[in-house]
């Protein structure tokens, strides 16, 4: 009986030992699996961090791109101002009494059967920039004594196309008229109804200015003596 019982107990003890060994193996395996999972999670974490930083880095170029249009607008605006400034700088002002001086010189000789007397109308650009005359210029002469009606003439027929006058330069036009009285006596041959010591000159779209008539040589004391009811103003040209 003793011999039978002891082997049985030994067998039970061996089974128990084997069971404990298997349990220990399972615990170790579980720990290793858990550690492997932790390692994988840790490895995944850097990958996740890199992935999280990537959008932040990507947002920087986007921000730079957003600021680029603003810079572009500034450049465009500057170009517009420069272009606008060039447009204003390129425009030529009209010649008026404010930026010109006017002179009127009587004819150096009397009219004849072959040709009329020729006075000279001179317009000088007295400003520091070019100006232009566009349209007809009118001259009006009134008798000093008021014994006759004023007479006038313009260059609308002779030519009133645009004429540019550089700063400090001048243009002139001939004023053709008759200063011979064919109806009076010999002593009154050169005495006309209109004896004007001054004339009014009006440039296109300007109120006009009144100037004294000068002698042909430019000295004071000239007279614009007009026989008849009209005279002609020629086109302006540089001389």
Short mmCIF file of C-alpha atoms in Angstrom, two decimals:
data_model
loop_
_atom_site.label_atom_id
_atom_site.label_comp_id
_atom_site.label_asym_id
_atom_site.label_seq_id
_atom_site.Cartn_x
_atom_site.Cartn_y
_atom_site.Cartn_z
CA UNK A 1 0.00 0.00 0.00
CA UNK A 2 2.79 2.53 0.73
CA UNK A 3 4.52 1.64 -2.45
CA UNK A 4 1.35 2.45 -4.44
CA UNK A 5 0.55 5.77 -2.70
CA UNK A 6 3.96 7.39 -3.05
CA UNK A 7 4.23 7.17 -6.80
CA UNK A 8 0.78 8.67 -7.05
CA UNK A 9 1.73 11.67 -4.96
CA UNK A 10 4.86 12.13 -6.99
CA UNK A 11 2.81 12.12 -10.16
CA UNK A 12 0.42 14.73 -8.78
CA UNK A 13 3.32 16.90 -7.74
CA UNK A 14 4.84 16.66 -11.17
CA UNK A 15 1.57 17.72 -12.79
CA UNK A 16 1.32 20.69 -10.45
CA UNK A 17 4.85 21.72 -11.22
CA UNK A 18 4.15 21.48 -14.95
CA UNK A 19 1.04 23.62 -14.54
CA UNK A 20 2.99 26.29 -12.70
CA UNK A 21 5.62 26.24 -15.41
CA UNK A 22 2.98 26.74 -18.09
CA UNK A 23 1.44 29.58 -16.11
CA UNK A 24 4.79 31.26 -15.77
CA UNK A 25 5.39 30.92 -19.48
CA UNK A 26 2.03 32.46 -20.20
CA UNK A 27 2.82 35.39 -17.88
CA UNK A 28 6.15 35.97 -19.54
CA UNK A 29 4.60 35.78 -22.97
CA UNK A 30 1.93 38.23 -21.93
CA UNK A 31 4.52 40.62 -20.57
CA UNK A 32 6.53 40.42 -23.76
CA UNK A 33 3.44 41.03 -25.88
CA UNK A 34 2.51 43.97 -23.72
CA UNK A 35 6.05 45.37 -24.01
CA UNK A 36 6.00 44.90 -27.76
CA UNK A 37 2.74 46.75 -27.93
CA UNK A 38 4.20 49.55 -25.83
CA UNK A 39 7.25 49.69 -28.09
CA UNK A 40 4.99 49.88 -31.13
CA UNK A 41 2.95 52.61 -29.51
CA UNK A 42 6.14 54.53 -28.67
CA UNK A 43 7.35 54.11 -32.23
CA UNK A 44 4.01 55.31 -33.46
CA UNK A 45 4.15 58.35 -31.21
CA UNK A 46 7.13 59.99 -32.95
CA UNK A 47 5.49 59.25 -36.24
CA UNK A 48 2.35 60.92 -34.93
CA UNK A 49 4.37 63.92 -33.69
CA UNK A 50 6.07 64.32 -37.05
CA UNK A 51 2.71 64.10 -38.69
CA UNK A 52 1.35 66.78 -36.34
CA UNK A 53 4.31 69.12 -37.05
CA UNK A 54 4.01 68.65 -40.78
CA UNK A 55 0.75 70.66 -41.10
CA UNK A 56 2.31 73.43 -38.99
CA UNK A 57 5.31 73.56 -41.32
CA UNK A 58 3.01 73.43 -44.32
CA UNK A 59 1.02 76.37 -42.94
CA UNK A 60 4.12 78.61 -43.04
CA UNK A 61 4.37 78.68 -46.86
CA UNK A 62 0.62 79.21 -46.98
CA UNK A 63 1.02 82.26 -44.73
CA UNK A 64 3.89 83.51 -46.91
CA UNK A 65 1.74 83.02 -49.97
CA UNK A 66 -1.06 84.98 -48.36
CA UNK A 67 1.26 87.91 -47.79
CA UNK A 68 2.54 87.86 -51.38
CA UNK A 69 -0.61 89.35 -52.95
CA UNK A 70 -0.40 92.24 -50.49
CA UNK A 71 3.12 93.00 -51.68
CA UNK A 72 1.92 92.67 -55.26
CA UNK A 73 -0.80 95.22 -54.65
CA UNK A 74 1.68 97.74 -53.32
CA UNK A 75 3.82 97.38 -56.42
CA UNK A 76 0.82 97.74 -58.72
CA UNK A 77 -0.40 100.80 -56.87
CA UNK A 78 3.01 102.40 -57.21
CA UNK A 79 3.03 101.69 -60.93
CA UNK A 80 -0.42 103.26 -61.27
CA UNK A 81 0.71 106.43 -59.55
CA UNK A 82 3.78 106.65 -61.78
CA UNK A 83 1.67 106.13 -64.89
CA UNK A 84 -0.83 108.72 -63.69
CA UNK A 85 1.97 111.15 -63.00
CA UNK A 86 3.33 110.50 -66.50
CA UNK A 87 -0.12 111.23 -68.04
CA UNK A 88 -0.42 114.61 -66.21
CA UNK A 89 3.19 115.51 -67.03
CA UNK A 90 2.55 114.76 -70.72
CA UNK A 91 -0.49 117.04 -71.09
CA UNK A 92 0.10 120.46 -72.71
CA UNK A 93 -1.69 123.47 -71.20
CA UNK A 94 -3.66 125.90 -73.34
CA UNK A 95 -2.06 129.25 -74.10
CA UNK A 96 -3.97 131.99 -72.24
CA UNK A 97 -3.38 135.51 -70.97
CA UNK A 98 -2.00 133.91 -67.79
CA UNK A 99 0.91 132.10 -69.42
CA UNK A 100 1.65 134.29 -72.46
CA UNK A 101 2.46 137.87 -73.39
CA UNK A 102 0.96 139.58 -76.45
CA UNK A 103 2.46 142.20 -78.74
CA UNK A 104 0.87 143.97 -81.71
CA UNK A 105 3.05 145.86 -84.20
CA UNK A 106 1.66 148.09 -86.95
CA UNK A 107 2.65 147.53 -90.57
CA UNK A 108 6.03 148.80 -91.75
CA UNK A 109 4.44 150.12 -94.96
CA UNK A 110 1.08 151.26 -96.30
CA UNK A 111 -1.24 149.16 -98.37
CA UNK A 112 -1.07 149.38 -102.15
CA UNK A 113 -3.07 148.10 -105.06
CA UNK A 114 -0.85 145.02 -105.11
CA UNK A 115 -0.89 144.11 -101.43
CA UNK A 116 -2.47 145.07 -98.10
CA UNK A 117 -0.67 146.50 -95.09
CA UNK A 118 0.59 143.77 -92.73
CA UNK A 119 0.68 144.24 -88.99
CA UNK A 120 2.20 141.57 -86.76
CA UNK A 121 0.53 139.74 -83.89
CA UNK A 122 3.09 138.04 -81.63
CA UNK A 123 2.32 135.54 -78.86
CA UNK A 124 5.18 134.66 -76.49
CA UNK A 125 5.01 131.78 -74.02
CA UNK A 126 6.10 133.46 -70.80
CA UNK A 127 5.69 130.34 -68.64
CA UNK A 128 8.16 127.56 -67.88
CA UNK A 129 6.19 124.88 -69.74
CA UNK A 130 4.89 124.40 -73.31
CA UNK A 131 1.42 125.64 -74.20
CA UNK A 132 -0.77 125.22 -77.24
CA UNK A 133 -3.19 127.41 -79.22
CA UNK A 134 -6.16 125.44 -80.52
CA UNK A 135 -8.91 127.35 -82.32
CA UNK A 136 -9.40 130.86 -83.69
CA UNK A 137 -7.72 133.90 -82.18
CA UNK A 138 -9.65 137.16 -82.40
CA UNK A 139 -8.43 140.76 -82.64
CA UNK A 140 -10.74 143.72 -81.98
CA UNK A 141 -9.81 147.36 -82.72
CA UNK A 142 -11.84 150.34 -81.52
CA UNK A 143 -11.40 153.96 -82.62
CA UNK A 144 -9.73 156.04 -79.94
CA UNK A 145 -12.29 158.82 -80.39
CA UNK A 146 -15.25 156.50 -80.62
CA UNK A 147 -16.26 157.99 -84.00
CA UNK A 148 -16.61 154.60 -85.68
CA UNK A 149 -17.78 151.15 -84.73
CA UNK A 150 -15.11 148.68 -83.64
CA UNK A 151 -13.78 146.28 -86.28
CA UNK A 152 -12.60 142.74 -85.73
CA UNK A 153 -10.98 139.79 -87.43
CA UNK A 154 -9.87 136.23 -86.60
CA UNK A 155 -7.87 133.42 -88.15
CA UNK A 156 -10.65 130.84 -88.40
CA UNK A 157 -10.40 130.94 -92.19
CA UNK A 158 -6.63 131.31 -92.55
CA UNK A 159 -5.96 128.34 -90.30
CA UNK A 160 -6.46 127.73 -86.60
CA UNK A 161 -5.06 124.21 -86.18
CA UNK A 162 -3.21 123.42 -82.94
CA UNK A 163 0.08 125.31 -82.58
CA UNK A 164 2.48 124.39 -79.77
CA UNK A 165 4.69 127.07 -78.25
CA UNK A 166 7.70 125.87 -76.22
CA UNK A 167 8.53 127.68 -73.00
CA UNK A 168 10.09 131.07 -73.80
CA UNK A 169 9.39 130.76 -77.54
CA UNK A 170 7.01 132.82 -79.69
CA UNK A 171 4.75 132.50 -82.72
CA UNK A 172 3.52 135.27 -85.00
CA UNK A 173 0.63 135.86 -87.36
CA UNK A 174 0.17 138.51 -90.04
CA UNK A 175 -2.78 140.86 -89.70
CA UNK A 176 -3.72 142.05 -93.18
CA UNK A 177 -5.68 145.29 -93.53
CA UNK A 178 -6.24 148.36 -95.65
CA UNK A 179 -4.94 151.67 -94.30
CA UNK A 180 -5.56 153.78 -97.41
CA UNK A 181 -8.62 155.99 -97.68
CA UNK A 182 -9.56 156.18 -101.35
CA UNK A 183 -12.51 158.51 -100.81
CA UNK A 184 -10.86 161.38 -98.96
CA UNK A 185 -8.57 164.14 -100.02
CA UNK A 186 -4.83 163.62 -100.55
CA UNK A 187 -4.09 165.00 -97.11
CA UNK A 188 -6.49 162.49 -95.57
CA UNK A 189 -5.31 159.59 -97.71
CA UNK A 190 -3.96 157.66 -94.76
CA UNK A 191 -6.63 158.68 -92.29
CA UNK A 192 -9.13 155.89 -91.68
CA UNK A 193 -12.33 155.76 -89.66
CA UNK A 194 -10.71 153.51 -87.03
CA UNK A 195 -7.57 154.95 -85.50
CA UNK A 196 -6.67 152.53 -82.69
CA UNK A 197 -3.74 152.96 -80.39
CA UNK A 198 -4.60 149.68 -78.67
CA UNK A 199 -6.29 146.41 -79.61
CA UNK A 200 -7.90 143.54 -77.72
CA UNK A 201 -6.52 140.07 -78.46
CA UNK A 202 -8.43 136.98 -77.38
CA UNK A 203 -6.85 133.54 -77.63
CA UNK A 204 -9.21 130.54 -78.00
CA UNK A 205 -11.49 130.10 -74.96
CA UNK A 206 -9.85 133.04 -73.19
CA UNK A 207 -11.30 136.36 -72.07
CA UNK A 208 -8.58 138.27 -73.91
CA UNK A 209 -6.19 141.08 -73.09
CA UNK A 210 -5.82 144.66 -74.34
CA UNK A 211 -2.36 145.76 -75.51
CA UNK A 212 -0.93 148.97 -76.94
CA UNK A 213 -0.11 149.08 -80.63
CA UNK A 214 3.62 149.33 -81.22
CA UNK A 215 5.43 150.76 -84.22
CA UNK A 216 6.89 148.31 -86.71
CA UNK A 217 10.31 148.52 -85.04
CA UNK A 218 8.84 147.64 -81.63
CA UNK A 219 8.91 151.14 -80.15
CA UNK A 220 5.80 152.65 -78.50
CA UNK A 221 3.36 155.00 -80.21
CA UNK A 222 2.01 152.82 -83.03
CA UNK A 223 -1.46 153.22 -84.58
CA UNK A 224 -3.62 150.52 -86.11
CA UNK A 225 -5.40 152.54 -88.81
CA UNK A 226 -8.15 150.53 -90.50
CA UNK A 227 -10.10 151.76 -93.50
CA UNK A 228 -13.13 149.58 -94.08
CA UNK A 229 -15.10 147.25 -91.86
CA UNK A 230 -12.81 144.23 -91.58
CA UNK A 231 -9.30 142.83 -91.62
CA UNK A 232 -7.79 139.33 -91.74
CA UNK A 233 -5.69 137.47 -89.18
CA UNK A 234 -3.35 134.81 -90.56
CA UNK A 235 -2.27 131.47 -89.12
CA UNK A 236 0.39 131.37 -86.39
CA UNK A 237 3.90 130.19 -87.23
CA UNK A 238 7.30 130.32 -85.57
CA UNK A 239 9.71 132.94 -86.99
#
